[in-house]
CSV table of C-alpha atoms in Angstrom, one decimal:
chain,number,residue,atom,x,y,z
A,8,MET,CA,50.4,-54.5,-8.0
A,9,GLN,CA,50.8,-51.5,-6.7
A,10,ILE,CA,52.8,-49.1,-9.2
A,11,ASN,CA,53.8,-45.8,-8.2
A,12,ALA,CA,54.6,-43.9,-11.3
A,13,ARG,CA,55.4,-40.4,-12.1
A,14,LEU,CA,54.5,-38.4,-15.4
A,15,ASP,CA,55.4,-35.6,-17.2
A,16,GLU,CA,52.6,-32.4,-17.7
A,17,GLU,CA,51.6,-33.6,-20.9
A,18,TYR,CA,51.5,-36.8,-19.7
A,19,ALA,CA,49.2,-36.6,-16.8
A,20,ASP,CA,47.1,-34.0,-19.3
A,21,LYS,CA,46.0,-37.4,-20.9
A,22,LEU,CA,45.1,-39.0,-17.6
A,23,ALA,CA,43.3,-36.7,-16.8
A,24,TYR,CA,41.1,-36.2,-20.0
A,25,ILE,CA,41.0,-40.0,-20.7
A,26,GLN,CA,39.3,-40.2,-16.9
A,27,GLN,CA,36.8,-37.1,-17.9
A,28,GLN,CA,36.0,-38.5,-21.1
A,29,THR,CA,35.4,-42.0,-19.5
A,30,ASN,CA,34.7,-41.7,-15.8
A,31,GLN,CA,36.6,-43.9,-15.0
A,32,SER,CA,39.4,-44.8,-12.0
A,33,ILE,CA,43.0,-44.3,-12.9
A,34,THR,CA,43.6,-47.6,-12.4
A,35,ASP,CA,40.9,-48.8,-14.5
A,36,VAL,CA,42.4,-46.7,-17.6
A,37,ILE,CA,45.9,-47.5,-16.9
A,38,LYS,CA,44.0,-51.4,-17.9
A,39,SER,CA,42.3,-50.5,-20.5
A,40,ALA,CA,45.5,-48.8,-22.1
A,41,LEU,CA,47.6,-52.3,-21.4
A,42,GLU,CA,44.2,-54.5,-22.8
A,43,LEU,CA,45.1,-52.3,-25.7
A,44,TYR,CA,48.7,-52.2,-25.8
A,45,TYR,CA,49.3,-56.6,-25.2
A,46,GLN,CA,46.5,-56.6,-28.2
A,47,GLN,CA,48.1,-54.3,-30.2
A,48,LEU,CA,51.4,-57.2,-29.6
A,49,GLN,CA,49.8,-60.4,-29.4
A,50,GLN,CA,48.7,-58.8,-33.5
A,51,GLU,CA,52.1,-58.0,-33.7
A,52,GLN,CA,53.4,-61.8,-34.3
A,53,LYS,CA,51.4,-62.7,-36.0
A,54,ASN,CA,53.2,-62.7,-39.3
A,55,ALA,CA,53.1,-63.6,-42.0
A,56,LEU,CA,55.2,-66.1,-42.1
A,57,SER,CA,53.6,-67.5,-39.1
A,58,MET,CA,50.2,-67.8,-40.0
A,59,LEU,CA,51.4,-69.7,-43.5
A,60,LYS,CA,53.8,-72.0,-41.0
A,61,GLN,CA,50.0,-72.5,-39.4
A,62,THR,CA,48.1,-73.1,-41.9
A,63,GLY,CA,50.5,-75.4,-42.9
A,64,PHE,CA,51.1,-74.6,-46.0
A,65,ILE,CA,54.8,-73.6,-46.0
A,66,GLY,CA,56.5,-77.3,-47.5
A,67,CYS,CA,53.4,-78.6,-48.6
A,68,GLY,CA,54.8,-78.8,-52.8
A,69,GLN,CA,57.0,-81.7,-54.4
A,70,ALA,CA,60.4,-80.7,-56.1
A,71,ASP,CA,63.9,-81.5,-56.7
A,72,PRO,CA,65.5,-81.3,-53.9
A,73,ASP,CA,67.9,-79.6,-56.3
A,74,LEU,CA,65.4,-77.1,-58.1
A,75,SER,CA,67.0,-73.7,-57.9
A,76,VAL,CA,70.2,-75.1,-59.7
A,77,ASN,CA,68.8,-77.5,-62.1
A,78,TYR,CA,65.6,-75.3,-62.9
A,79,LYS,CA,66.6,-74.7,-66.2
A,80,SER,CA,67.3,-78.3,-67.5
A,81,ILE,CA,64.0,-79.2,-65.8
A,82,LEU,CA,61.5,-76.4,-67.4
A,83,ARG,CA,63.0,-77.3,-70.6
A,84,ASP,CA,63.3,-81.4,-69.8
A,85,GLY,CA,59.3,-80.2,-68.8
A,86,LEU,CA,58.4,-78.4,-71.7
A,87,LYS,CA,59.8,-80.7,-73.6
A,88,ALA,CA,57.1,-83.6,-72.5
A,89,LYS,CA,54.0,-81.7,-72.6
A,90,TYR,CA,54.4,-80.3,-76.2
A,91,ASP,CA,56.8,-83.1,-77.6
A,92,TYR,CA,59.2,-80.9,-78.4
A,93,ARG,CA,62.8,-82.4,-79.8
């Protein structure tokens, strides 16, 4: 693939500096930059939720389906049973 791009002076200077420091061609500098950006985007997609889903952690617990509504009475009953309260 051939790419034509217009760079303003700031980016042209940055590209020239990178070339000078690395002794790479423009093509190699662009490939390296694309690879780094690609890796960064791949890492961002591995957010906490997707990592939890991949490990199977989400959904591993068991509870009453109405726990969020009846949590107080469920907790009270559980504490009574555990500590033999009357």
